[in-house]
Structure formats: structure tokens, C-alpha cells
Amino acid sequence: MSNQAITLHYDIDAVDFSAAGEASSGVKRTLNQLGVNPAVVKRIAIAMYEAEINAIIHAGGGAADVEITPERVEVKISDNGPGIPDLEKAMTAGWSTASETVRELGFGAGMGLPNMKRYTDDMKVESKVGEGTVVTLIVNINS
Amino acid sequence: MKINDILEECKLKLITGNGDREIKGFYACDLLSWAISHANEGDLWITVMNNINILAVASLVDVACIVIPEDIEIPSVLIEKAEEREVTLLSTPMQAAELIIKAHELSKNLS
Ligand SMILES: Nc1ncnc2c1ncn2[C@@H]1O[C@H](COP(=O)(O)OP(=O)(O)O)[C@@H](O)[C@H]1O
Ligand SMILES: [Mg+2]
């Protein structure tokens, strides 16, 4: 891998769910092509998928910005949704405000944010009620 | 053990893809956030979910295939997208536990 950073941008569309996972699948493909350790790729893909899904089901869509360097992958998922009023509660496994419709699709287990934490080396959630949410996920490539 | 090795006995019908891939394990769960963090690469994943979101989970985890049990209807949009994303999709009249027990028996005869 060259020393230059690779940056990727994806729009996360919430019109239907058919695109859910497209950004994370794209990043996974890129990392595989770069020859990154599959276990590391899996961690990034899972964490990013969860953040992507959240932007769709809780915030009406958003965007993903990814920076890949030889040392680490940083994923920023941002949205202009309703924000998270109680972050501590939101981080609790099993806690979810997902609608019945969303649950019927297999989401809303309240595992998203806990999964992101579990699979990353560093995670930051910045959220303002009425303004939106930015989730930053960092995974070290040589960890 | 390959998907092809259990097709007949597990009453599996190939909807998309082929049966050439090796099955490394079995996994059954319908909550996608749970499945994505607990299923393993190469698993035969059984889920009653029949919406397209299972495809993203399947390709991110890189499971061997998805099996939709109990003759649950498979919408045509799921078939289309599975083909597009090269996910192997199968259906069976069996229940999840039934299929896993049967496949386990077959694997013993194979080795
Ligand atoms: N991007 C977001 N915008 C608004 N609320 C969010 C966002 N992400 C998470 N939340 C809130 O945090 C809760 C927990 O999120 P998560 O752990 O991913 O579980 P789930 O998505 O299954 O509900 C959600 O139910 C929602 O209330
Ligand atoms: Mg979630």
C-alpha cells in the first residue's frame, strides 16, 4: 500500500432500504483489494454497516466519509436527523427506538452502537438534538 | 462439506448462485445486528427474513449461503438483488433446527 491516504465518499440514501450496506460493502471491497487483513476488514465492515443503517432508519439518510492510511481506517458517518437525546441510554445493548416496521425488517435490536464500540479501536458520537449526528469509527490496521 | 453435498437430503432448492462453496459452519438468527456480529465467514446462514437487507449482511460476513426455511415465500426483488450481489440463496421446506441436525448427520458420513 502506498503512503498516501485514500479517501472515499458515499451518500447514504434512505428512500428505500435497497441501498443499505452499499457504502460499507464498497469500503470492504477497497480494503480487500489493498490486501488489508480480513479480520480487520470484517471489523470495519460491521461497524460501518451499523452506522450506515442507523443513518437510514433513524435519521433519513446521510453521508459516509472514509480515510484509509497504511496505519488506520477512519469512517465518519454524518446525518442531519433528529439527534440522540440520551447517548448513554442509546449505547446500552438492547435499547432501541426503532419502529415496528423497521423491526420487521430485522433491524432495531439495539445492538448497533454497542457493535460499533466492540469492533473499533476508537469510536466517537457527536450528536445534537434537532441538528444531527456524526459517528466516527477508527480501526487500526495493524492492531 | 459443500452445499451440493446436502442439497438433496436437506430438500434445498437453489434459487441463486451455485452449490460449489464449502460450508464451514451453521448459523441461525433473524436479527440482522446480531447475525452480522456473530455469524462467521463460510457459514450456512438460516433466516426467516426474506427482505433484501439479508444480502448486505451475507456479503459483509461472507457467509457461504443463505437458506430461507419453512417454504417462506421469496420475493422476486430478493432473487434479483441476490443475483446482482452474487449471494447464493436457497430455500427449503425444513425448519432451521431440522436442517442443521440433518446436515450434521450427513457431515459425519462424509468425513
Ligand atoms: N444516527 C442516529 N440518529 C438518531 N438517533 C440515533 C442514531 N443512531 C442511533 N440512534 C438512537 O440510538 C438508539 C440505539 O441505536 P442502536 O444501538 O444502533 O440500536 P437500533 O438501531 O437497533 O435501535 C436508536 O434506537 C436511536 O434511538
Ligand atoms: Mg442501529
PDB file of C-alpha atoms and ligand atoms in Angstrom:
ATOM      1  CA  MET A   1       0.000   0.000   0.000  1.00  0.00           C
ATOM      2  CA  SER A   2       1.318   3.467  -0.821  1.00  0.00           C
ATOM      3  CA  ASN A   3       1.786   6.033   1.888  1.00  0.00           C
ATOM      4  CA  GLN A   4      -0.884   8.265   0.510  1.00  0.00           C
ATOM      5  CA  ALA A   5      -4.268   8.417   2.150  1.00  0.00           C
ATOM      6  CA  ILE A   6      -7.219   7.118   0.190  1.00  0.00           C
ATOM      7  CA  THR A   7     -10.443   8.986   0.711  1.00  0.00           C
ATOM      8  CA  LEU A   8     -13.880   7.750  -0.223  1.00  0.00           C
ATOM      9  CA  HIS A   9     -17.250   9.433  -0.091  1.00  0.00           C
ATOM     10  CA  TYR A  10     -20.695   7.852  -0.196  1.00  0.00           C
ATOM     11  CA  ASP A  11     -24.164   9.308   0.009  1.00  0.00           C
ATOM     12  CA  ILE A  12     -26.389   7.216   2.224  1.00  0.00           C
ATOM     13  CA  ASP A  13     -29.815   7.214   0.688  1.00  0.00           C
ATOM     14  CA  ALA A  14     -32.874   6.442   2.782  1.00  0.00           C
ATOM     15  CA  VAL A  15     -35.515   6.344   0.062  1.00  0.00           C
ATOM     16  CA  ASP A  16     -35.752   2.591   0.382  1.00  0.00           C
ATOM     17  CA  PHE A  17     -33.609   0.054   2.147  1.00  0.00           C
ATOM     18  CA  SER A  18     -32.207  -1.489  -1.004  1.00  0.00           C
ATOM     19  CA  ALA A  19     -29.030   0.568  -0.808  1.00  0.00           C
ATOM     20  CA  ALA A  20     -28.441  -0.192   2.873  1.00  0.00           C
ATOM     21  CA  GLY A  21     -24.960  -1.585   3.191  1.00  0.00           C
ATOM     22  CA  GLU A  22     -23.707  -0.223  -0.108  1.00  0.00           C
ATOM     23  CA  ALA A  23     -21.186   2.145   1.466  1.00  0.00           C
ATOM     24  CA  SER A  24     -19.838  -0.488   3.857  1.00  0.00           C
ATOM     25  CA  SER A  25     -19.682  -3.079   1.067  1.00  0.00           C
ATOM     26  CA  GLY A  26     -17.750  -0.615  -1.080  1.00  0.00           C
ATOM     27  CA  VAL A  27     -15.239   0.057   1.682  1.00  0.00           C
ATOM     28  CA  LYS A  28     -14.895  -3.654   2.318  1.00  0.00           C
ATOM     29  CA  ARG A  29     -14.095  -4.226  -1.356  1.00  0.00           C
ATOM     30  CA  THR A  30     -11.495  -1.461  -1.376  1.00  0.00           C
ATOM     31  CA  LEU A  31      -9.787  -2.757   1.765  1.00  0.00           C
ATOM     32  CA  ASN A  32      -9.721  -6.290   0.381  1.00  0.00           C
ATOM     33  CA  GLN A  33      -8.108  -5.011  -2.799  1.00  0.00           C
ATOM     34  CA  LEU A  34      -5.496  -3.208  -0.703  1.00  0.00           C
ATOM     35  CA  GLY A  35      -4.706  -6.512   0.955  1.00  0.00           C
ATOM     36  CA  VAL A  36      -5.733  -5.496   4.460  1.00  0.00           C
ATOM     37  CA  ASN A  37      -6.012  -8.381   6.952  1.00  0.00           C
ATOM     38  CA  PRO A  38      -9.509  -9.934   6.548  1.00  0.00           C
ATOM     39  CA  ALA A  39     -10.173  -9.861  10.295  1.00  0.00           C
ATOM     40  CA  VAL A  40      -9.566  -6.113  10.328  1.00  0.00           C
ATOM     41  CA  VAL A  41     -11.728  -5.644   7.239  1.00  0.00           C
ATOM     42  CA  LYS A  42     -14.549  -7.528   8.916  1.00  0.00           C
ATOM     43  CA  ARG A  43     -14.427  -5.266  11.991  1.00  0.00           C
ATOM     44  CA  ILE A  44     -14.599  -2.126   9.890  1.00  0.00           C
ATOM     45  CA  ALA A  45     -17.359  -3.505   7.666  1.00  0.00           C
ATOM     46  CA  ILE A  46     -19.571  -4.479  10.614  1.00  0.00           C
ATOM     47  CA  ALA A  47     -19.114  -1.201  12.497  1.00  0.00           C
ATOM     48  CA  MET A  48     -19.671   0.858   9.377  1.00  0.00           C
ATOM     49  CA  TYR A  49     -22.729  -1.156   8.360  1.00  0.00           C
ATOM     50  CA  GLU A  50     -24.329  -0.452  11.727  1.00  0.00           C
ATOM     51  CA  ALA A  51     -23.629   3.279  11.447  1.00  0.00           C
ATOM     52  CA  GLU A  52     -24.934   3.308   7.897  1.00  0.00           C
ATOM     53  CA  ILE A  53     -28.135   1.528   8.925  1.00  0.00           C
ATOM     54  CA  ASN A  54     -28.647   3.982  11.784  1.00  0.00           C
ATOM     55  CA  ALA A  55     -28.362   6.939   9.430  1.00  0.00           C
ATOM     56  CA  ILE A  56     -31.051   5.312   7.302  1.00  0.00           C
ATOM     57  CA  ILE A  57     -33.515   4.100   9.924  1.00  0.00           C
ATOM     58  CA  HIS A  58     -33.140   6.870  12.500  1.00  0.00           C
ATOM     59  CA  ALA A  59     -32.077   9.934  10.541  1.00  0.00           C
ATOM     60  CA  GLY A  60     -33.457   9.774   6.990  1.00  0.00           C
ATOM     61  CA  GLY A  61     -30.082   9.153   5.393  1.00  0.00           C
ATOM     62  CA  GLY A  62     -26.714  10.882   5.478  1.00  0.00           C
ATOM     63  CA  ALA A  63     -23.197  10.531   4.177  1.00  0.00           C
ATOM     64  CA  ALA A  64     -20.087   8.478   4.776  1.00  0.00           C
ATOM     65  CA  ASP A  65     -16.526   9.773   4.522  1.00  0.00           C
ATOM     66  CA  VAL A  66     -13.726   7.306   4.748  1.00  0.00           C
ATOM     67  CA  GLU A  67      -9.993   7.844   5.029  1.00  0.00           C
ATOM     68  CA  ILE A  68      -7.642   4.928   4.624  1.00  0.00           C
ATOM     69  CA  THR A  69      -3.964   5.235   5.500  1.00  0.00           C
ATOM     70  CA  PRO A  70      -1.427   2.431   5.972  1.00  0.00           C
ATOM     71  CA  GLU A  71      -1.997   2.742   9.717  1.00  0.00           C
ATOM     72  CA  ARG A  72      -5.729   3.002  10.079  1.00  0.00           C
ATOM     73  CA  VAL A  73      -9.191   3.432   8.652  1.00  0.00           C
ATOM     74  CA  GLU A  74     -11.343   6.306   9.789  1.00  0.00           C
ATOM     75  CA  VAL A  75     -15.037   6.304   8.930  1.00  0.00           C
ATOM     76  CA  LYS A  76     -17.252   9.301   9.540  1.00  0.00           C
ATOM     77  CA  ILE A  77     -20.992   8.812   9.155  1.00  0.00           C
ATOM     78  CA  SER A  78     -22.935  12.037   9.383  1.00  0.00           C
ATOM     79  CA  ASP A  79     -26.604  12.871   9.176  1.00  0.00           C
ATOM     80  CA  ASN A  80     -28.972  15.785   9.676  1.00  0.00           C
ATOM     81  CA  GLY A  81     -31.501  13.703  11.584  1.00  0.00           C
ATOM     82  CA  PRO A  82     -33.166  14.224  14.960  1.00  0.00           C
ATOM     83  CA  GLY A  83     -30.027  13.619  17.022  1.00  0.00           C
ATOM     84  CA  ILE A  84     -29.670  11.408  20.083  1.00  0.00           C
ATOM     85  CA  PRO A  85     -31.075  12.942  23.298  1.00  0.00           C
ATOM     86  CA  ASP A  86     -29.543  10.463  25.734  1.00  0.00           C
ATOM     87  CA  LEU A  87     -26.328   8.992  24.414  1.00  0.00           C
ATOM     88  CA  GLU A  88     -25.680   6.813  27.436  1.00  0.00           C
ATOM     89  CA  LYS A  89     -29.053   5.137  27.028  1.00  0.00           C
ATOM     90  CA  ALA A  90     -28.512   4.786  23.277  1.00  0.00           C
ATOM     91  CA  MET A  91     -25.221   2.976  23.901  1.00  0.00           C
ATOM     92  CA  THR A  92     -26.958   0.391  26.101  1.00  0.00           C
ATOM     93  CA  ALA A  93     -27.251  -3.001  24.388  1.00  0.00           C
ATOM     94  CA  GLY A  94     -30.873  -3.771  23.572  1.00  0.00           C
ATOM     95  CA  TRP A  95     -32.106  -0.200  23.843  1.00  0.00           C
ATOM     96  CA  SER A  96     -33.868   0.967  20.696  1.00  0.00           C
ATOM     97  CA  THR A  97     -36.476   3.434  19.482  1.00  0.00           C
ATOM     98  CA  ALA A  98     -36.875   1.631  16.152  1.00  0.00           C
ATOM     99  CA  SER A  99     -40.404   1.431  14.766  1.00  0.00           C
ATOM    100  CA  GLU A 100     -42.336  -1.781  14.292  1.00  0.00           C
ATOM    101  CA  THR A 101     -41.821  -1.530  10.523  1.00  0.00           C
ATOM    102  CA  VAL A 102     -38.071  -1.277  10.978  1.00  0.00           C
ATOM    103  CA  ARG A 103     -38.094  -4.230  13.371  1.00  0.00           C
ATOM    104  CA  GLU A 104     -39.984  -6.331  10.865  1.00  0.00           C
ATOM    105  CA  LEU A 105     -37.042  -5.853   8.518  1.00  0.00           C
ATOM    106  CA  GLY A 106     -34.689  -7.380  11.080  1.00  0.00           C
ATOM    107  CA  PHE A 107     -33.265  -4.135  12.479  1.00  0.00           C
ATOM    108  CA  GLY A 108     -33.840  -2.415  15.792  1.00  0.00           C
ATOM    109  CA  ALA A 109     -32.200  -4.955  18.087  1.00  0.00           C
ATOM    110  CA  GLY A 110     -30.461  -2.110  19.901  1.00  0.00           C
ATOM    111  CA  MET A 111     -27.089  -3.673  19.071  1.00  0.00           C
ATOM    112  CA  GLY A 112     -25.819  -1.127  16.582  1.00  0.00           C
ATOM    113  CA  LEU A 113     -23.934   1.313  18.784  1.00  0.00           C
ATOM    114  CA  PRO A 114     -22.627  -1.479  21.080  1.00  0.00           C
ATOM    115  CA  ASN A 115     -21.407  -3.365  17.989  1.00  0.00           C
ATOM    116  CA  MET A 116     -19.620  -0.244  16.738  1.00  0.00           C
ATOM    117  CA  LYS A 117     -17.858   0.113  20.053  1.00  0.00           C
ATOM    118  CA  ARG A 118     -16.942  -3.544  20.191  1.00  0.00           C
ATOM    119  CA  TYR A 119     -15.448  -3.689  16.709  1.00  0.00           C
ATOM    120  CA  THR A 120     -13.487  -0.433  16.603  1.00  0.00           C
ATOM    121  CA  ASP A 121     -10.355   0.778  18.352  1.00  0.00           C
ATOM    122  CA  ASP A 122     -11.884   4.166  18.859  1.00  0.00           C
ATOM    123  CA  MET A 123     -15.389   5.493  18.448  1.00  0.00           C
ATOM    124  CA  LYS A 124     -16.866   8.939  18.906  1.00  0.00           C
ATOM    125  CA  VAL A 125     -20.501  10.012  18.724  1.00  0.00           C
ATOM    126  CA  GLU A 126     -21.278  13.708  18.397  1.00  0.00           C
ATOM    127  CA  SER A 127     -24.968  14.436  18.403  1.00  0.00           C
ATOM    128  CA  LYS A 128     -27.182  17.464  18.810  1.00  0.00           C
ATOM    129  CA  VAL A 129     -30.920  17.153  19.155  1.00  0.00           C
ATOM    130  CA  GLY A 130     -32.627  18.707  16.136  1.00  0.00           C
ATOM    131  CA  GLU A 131     -29.352  19.021  14.226  1.00  0.00           C
ATOM    132  CA  GLY A 132     -27.916  15.620  13.591  1.00  0.00           C
ATOM    133  CA  THR A 133     -25.325  13.053  14.457  1.00  0.00           C
ATOM    134  CA  VAL A 134     -21.748  12.336  13.449  1.00  0.00           C
ATOM    135  CA  VAL A 135     -20.315   8.942  14.290  1.00  0.00           C
ATOM    136  CA  THR A 136     -16.561   8.499  13.891  1.00  0.00           C
ATOM    137  CA  LEU A 137     -15.159   4.988  13.788  1.00  0.00           C
ATOM    138  CA  ILE A 138     -11.459   4.230  13.841  1.00  0.00           C
ATOM    139  CA  VAL A 139      -9.833   0.874  13.315  1.00  0.00           C
ATOM    140  CA  ASN A 140      -6.072   0.426  13.386  1.00  0.00           C
ATOM    141  CA  ILE A 141      -4.878  -1.697  10.529  1.00  0.00           C
ATOM    142  CA  ASN A 142      -2.013  -3.319  12.361  1.00  0.00           C
ATOM    143  CA  SER A 143      -3.813  -3.889  15.640  1.00  0.00           C
TER     144      SER A 143
ATOM    145  CA  MET B   1     -18.678 -30.387   3.098  1.00  0.00           C
ATOM    146  CA  LYS B   2     -20.079 -28.447   0.162  1.00  0.00           C
ATOM    147  CA  ILE B   3     -23.561 -27.026  -0.294  1.00  0.00           C
ATOM    148  CA  ASN B   4     -24.046 -29.592  -3.060  1.00  0.00           C
ATOM    149  CA  ASP B   5     -23.426 -32.434  -0.591  1.00  0.00           C
ATOM    150  CA  ILE B   6     -26.560 -31.651   1.413  1.00  0.00           C
ATOM    151  CA  LEU B   7     -28.872 -30.361  -1.321  1.00  0.00           C
ATOM    152  CA  GLU B   8     -30.985 -33.454  -1.695  1.00  0.00           C
ATOM    153  CA  GLU B   9     -31.264 -34.640   1.904  1.00  0.00           C
ATOM    154  CA  CYS B  10     -31.945 -31.171   3.237  1.00  0.00           C
ATOM    155  CA  LYS B  11     -34.504 -30.607   0.489  1.00  0.00           C
ATOM    156  CA  LEU B  12     -32.667 -27.493  -0.587  1.00  0.00           C
ATOM    157  CA  LYS B  13     -33.692 -25.657  -3.707  1.00  0.00           C
ATOM    158  CA  LEU B  14     -31.027 -23.472  -5.276  1.00  0.00           C
ATOM    159  CA  ILE B  15     -32.549 -20.078  -6.059  1.00  0.00           C
ATOM    160  CA  THR B  16     -29.412 -18.135  -6.973  1.00  0.00           C
ATOM    161  CA  GLY B  17     -25.727 -18.956  -7.237  1.00  0.00           C
ATOM    162  CA  ASN B  18     -24.310 -22.477  -7.129  1.00  0.00           C
ATOM    163  CA  GLY B  19     -23.623 -25.231  -4.627  1.00  0.00           C
ATOM    164  CA  ASP B  20     -19.858 -25.385  -5.035  1.00  0.00           C
ATOM    165  CA  ARG B  21     -18.908 -23.480  -1.929  1.00  0.00           C
ATOM    166  CA  GLU B  22     -17.632 -25.177   1.192  1.00  0.00           C
ATOM    167  CA  ILE B  23     -19.814 -24.954   4.317  1.00  0.00           C
ATOM    168  CA  LYS B  24     -17.639 -24.214   7.331  1.00  0.00           C
ATOM    169  CA  GLY B  25     -20.388 -23.950   9.916  1.00  0.00           C
ATOM    170  CA  PHE B  26     -24.049 -23.252  10.592  1.00  0.00           C
ATOM    171  CA  TYR B  27     -25.741 -20.173  11.912  1.00  0.00           C
ATOM    172  CA  ALA B  28     -29.408 -19.346  12.543  1.00  0.00           C
ATOM    173  CA  CYS B  29     -30.635 -15.906  13.588  1.00  0.00           C
ATOM    174  CA  ASP B  30     -33.055 -13.305  12.268  1.00  0.00           C
ATOM    175  CA  LEU B  31     -31.878 -10.147  13.982  1.00  0.00           C
ATOM    176  CA  LEU B  32     -29.516  -8.591  11.484  1.00  0.00           C
ATOM    177  CA  SER B  33     -27.327  -6.751  14.003  1.00  0.00           C
ATOM    178  CA  TRP B  34     -26.936  -9.973  15.913  1.00  0.00           C
ATOM    179  CA  ALA B  35     -26.246 -12.033  12.824  1.00  0.00           C
ATOM    180  CA  ILE B  36     -23.685  -9.629  11.418  1.00  0.00           C
ATOM    181  CA  SER B  37     -21.604  -9.756  14.562  1.00  0.00           C
ATOM    182  CA  HIS B  38     -21.958 -13.471  15.342  1.00  0.00           C
ATOM    183  CA  ALA B  39     -22.137 -15.324  12.026  1.00  0.00           C
ATOM    184  CA  ASN B  40     -18.820 -16.435  10.578  1.00  0.00           C
ATOM    185  CA  GLU B  41     -17.302 -16.424   7.146  1.00  0.00           C
ATOM    186  CA  GLY B  42     -18.299 -19.621   5.342  1.00  0.00           C
ATOM    187  CA  ASP B  43     -21.387 -20.307   7.452  1.00  0.00           C
ATOM    188  CA  LEU B  44     -24.618 -21.625   6.053  1.00  0.00           C
ATOM    189  CA  TRP B  45     -26.921 -18.937   7.451  1.00  0.00           C
ATOM    190  CA  ILE B  46     -30.566 -19.745   8.053  1.00  0.00           C
ATOM    191  CA  THR B  47     -33.011 -16.864   8.419  1.00  0.00           C
ATOM    192  CA  VAL B  48     -36.767 -16.429   8.069  1.00  0.00           C
ATOM    193  CA  MET B  49     -36.168 -12.848   6.950  1.00  0.00           C
ATOM    194  CA  ASN B  50     -36.936 -12.530   3.262  1.00  0.00           C
ATOM    195  CA  ASN B  51     -36.125  -8.860   2.626  1.00  0.00           C
ATOM    196  CA  ILE B  52     -33.108  -7.583   0.739  1.00  0.00           C
ATOM    197  CA  ASN B  53     -31.283  -6.468   3.877  1.00  0.00           C
ATOM    198  CA  ILE B  54     -30.158 -10.039   4.473  1.00  0.00           C
ATOM    199  CA  LEU B  55     -27.990  -9.722   1.349  1.00  0.00           C
ATOM    200  CA  ALA B  56     -25.828  -6.949   2.774  1.00  0.00           C
ATOM    201  CA  VAL B  57     -25.302  -8.976   5.933  1.00  0.00           C
ATOM    202  CA  ALA B  58     -24.476 -12.082   3.894  1.00  0.00           C
ATOM    203  CA  SER B  59     -21.889 -10.338   1.755  1.00  0.00           C
ATOM    204  CA  LEU B  60     -20.323  -8.342   4.580  1.00  0.00           C
ATOM    205  CA  VAL B  61     -19.859 -11.501   6.662  1.00  0.00           C
ATOM    206  CA  ASP B  62     -19.132 -13.544   3.531  1.00  0.00           C
ATOM    207  CA  VAL B  63     -21.326 -16.469   4.519  1.00  0.00           C
ATOM    208  CA  ALA B  64     -21.342 -19.482   2.181  1.00  0.00           C
ATOM    209  CA  CYS B  65     -25.052 -19.085   1.520  1.00  0.00           C
ATOM    210  CA  ILE B  66     -28.404 -18.001   2.888  1.00  0.00           C
ATOM    211  CA  VAL B  67     -31.114 -20.597   3.458  1.00  0.00           C
ATOM    212  CA  ILE B  68     -34.705 -19.455   3.848  1.00  0.00           C
ATOM    213  CA  PRO B  69     -36.550 -22.236   5.692  1.00  0.00           C
ATOM    214  CA  GLU B  70     -40.129 -23.429   6.018  1.00  0.00           C
ATOM    215  CA  ASP B  71     -41.011 -22.687   2.408  1.00  0.00           C
ATOM    216  CA  ILE B  72     -41.227 -18.998   3.166  1.00  0.00           C
ATOM    217  CA  GLU B  73     -42.018 -17.026   0.062  1.00  0.00           C
ATOM    218  CA  ILE B  74     -39.017 -15.499  -1.691  1.00  0.00           C
ATOM    219  CA  PRO B  75     -39.889 -12.163  -3.288  1.00  0.00           C
ATOM    220  CA  SER B  76     -38.624 -11.654  -6.834  1.00  0.00           C
ATOM    221  CA  VAL B  77     -36.751  -8.492  -5.837  1.00  0.00           C
ATOM    222  CA  LEU B  78     -34.722 -10.573  -3.378  1.00  0.00           C
ATOM    223  CA  ILE B  79     -33.816 -13.018  -6.136  1.00  0.00           C
ATOM    224  CA  GLU B  80     -32.837 -10.205  -8.489  1.00  0.00           C
ATOM    225  CA  LYS B  81     -30.621  -8.484  -5.938  1.00  0.00           C
ATOM    226  CA  ALA B  82     -29.071 -11.758  -4.764  1.00  0.00           C
ATOM    227  CA  GLU B  83     -28.022 -12.469  -8.335  1.00  0.00           C
ATOM    228  CA  GLU B  84     -26.646  -8.971  -8.691  1.00  0.00           C
ATOM    229  CA  ARG B  85     -24.616  -9.250  -5.486  1.00  0.00           C
ATOM    230  CA  GLU B  86     -23.609 -12.838  -6.131  1.00  0.00           C
ATOM    231  CA  VAL B  87     -25.133 -14.186  -2.953  1.00  0.00           C
ATOM    232  CA  THR B  88     -26.099 -17.864  -3.019  1.00  0.00           C
ATOM    233  CA  LEU B  89     -29.699 -18.202  -1.897  1.00  0.00           C
ATOM    234  CA  LEU B  90     -31.542 -21.427  -1.153  1.00  0.00           C
ATOM    235  CA  SER B  91     -34.934 -22.404   0.112  1.00  0.00           C
ATOM    236  CA  THR B  92     -36.167 -25.475   1.981  1.00  0.00           C
ATOM    237  CA  PRO B  93     -39.418 -26.744   3.483  1.00  0.00           C
ATOM    238  CA  MET B  94     -37.452 -27.815   6.584  1.00  0.00           C
ATOM    239  CA  GLN B  95     -37.209 -25.862   9.815  1.00  0.00           C
ATOM    240  CA  ALA B  96     -33.849 -24.408  10.859  1.00  0.00           C
ATOM    241  CA  ALA B  97     -33.126 -26.954  13.598  1.00  0.00           C
ATOM    242  CA  GLU B  98     -34.276 -29.843  11.435  1.00  0.00           C
ATOM    243  CA  LEU B  99     -31.931 -28.788   8.650  1.00  0.00           C
ATOM    244  CA  ILE B 100     -28.936 -28.350  10.924  1.00  0.00           C
ATOM    245  CA  ILE B 101     -29.428 -31.757  12.552  1.00  0.00           C
ATOM    246  CA  LYS B 102     -29.769 -33.415   9.167  1.00  0.00           C
ATOM    247  CA  ALA B 103     -26.729 -31.629   7.741  1.00  0.00           C
ATOM    248  CA  HIS B 104     -24.705 -32.572  10.795  1.00  0.00           C
ATOM    249  CA  GLU B 105     -25.575 -36.266  10.295  1.00  0.00           C
ATOM    250  CA  LEU B 106     -24.572 -36.026   6.658  1.00  0.00           C
ATOM    251  CA  SER B 107     -21.261 -34.366   7.514  1.00  0.00           C
ATOM    252  CA  LYS B 108     -20.347 -37.322   9.722  1.00  0.00           C
ATOM    253  CA  ASN B 109     -20.860 -39.728   6.821  1.00  0.00           C
ATOM    254  CA  LEU B 110     -18.731 -37.580   4.558  1.00  0.00           C
ATOM    255  CA  SER B 111     -15.640 -37.437   6.717  1.00  0.00           C
TER     256      SER B 111
HETATM  257  N1  LIG C   1     -27.953   8.486  13.624  1.00  0.00           N
HETATM  258  C1  LIG C   1     -28.891   8.487  14.598  1.00  0.00           C
HETATM  259  N2  LIG C   1     -29.809   9.484  14.676  1.00  0.00           N
HETATM  260  C2  LIG C   1     -30.740   9.494  15.649  1.00  0.00           C
HETATM  261  N3  LIG C   1     -30.855   8.562  16.597  1.00  0.00           N
HETATM  262  C3  LIG C   1     -29.978   7.542  16.576  1.00  0.00           C
HETATM  263  C4  LIG C   1     -28.943   7.445  15.586  1.00  0.00           C
HETATM  264  N4  LIG C   1     -28.204   6.344  15.835  1.00  0.00           N
HETATM  265  C5  LIG C   1     -28.749   5.770  16.923  1.00  0.00           C
HETATM  266  N5  LIG C   1     -29.808   6.474  17.390  1.00  0.00           N
HETATM  267  C6  LIG C   1     -30.631   6.167  18.588  1.00  0.00           C
HETATM  268  O1  LIG C   1     -29.930   5.255  19.403  1.00  0.00           O
HETATM  269  C7  LIG C   1     -30.697   4.048  19.556  1.00  0.00           C
HETATM  270  C8  LIG C   1     -29.788   2.859  19.635  1.00  0.00           C
HETATM  271  O2  LIG C   1     -29.084   2.672  18.415  1.00  0.00           O
HETATM  272  P1  LIG C   1     -28.534   1.222  18.039  1.00  0.00           P
HETATM  273  O3  LIG C   1     -27.687   0.731  19.155  1.00  0.00           O
HETATM  274  O4  LIG C   1     -27.921   1.275  16.702  1.00  0.00           O
HETATM  275  O5  LIG C   1     -29.836   0.310  18.016  1.00  0.00           O
HETATM  276  P2  LIG C   1     -31.031   0.239  16.927  1.00  0.00           P
HETATM  277  O6  LIG C   1     -30.561   0.916  15.690  1.00  0.00           O
HETATM  278  O7  LIG C   1     -31.239  -1.213  16.742  1.00  0.00           O
HETATM  279  O8  LIG C   1     -32.201   0.925  17.545  1.00  0.00           O
HETATM  280  C9  LIG C   1     -31.641   4.040  18.389  1.00  0.00           C
HETATM  281  O9  LIG C   1     -32.808   3.280  18.628  1.00  0.00           O
HETATM  282  C10 LIG C   1     -31.958   5.538  18.225  1.00  0.00           C
HETATM  283  O10 LIG C   1     -32.915   5.945  19.186  1.00  0.00           O
HETATM  284 MG    MG C   2     -28.769   0.515  14.827  1.00  0.00          MG
END
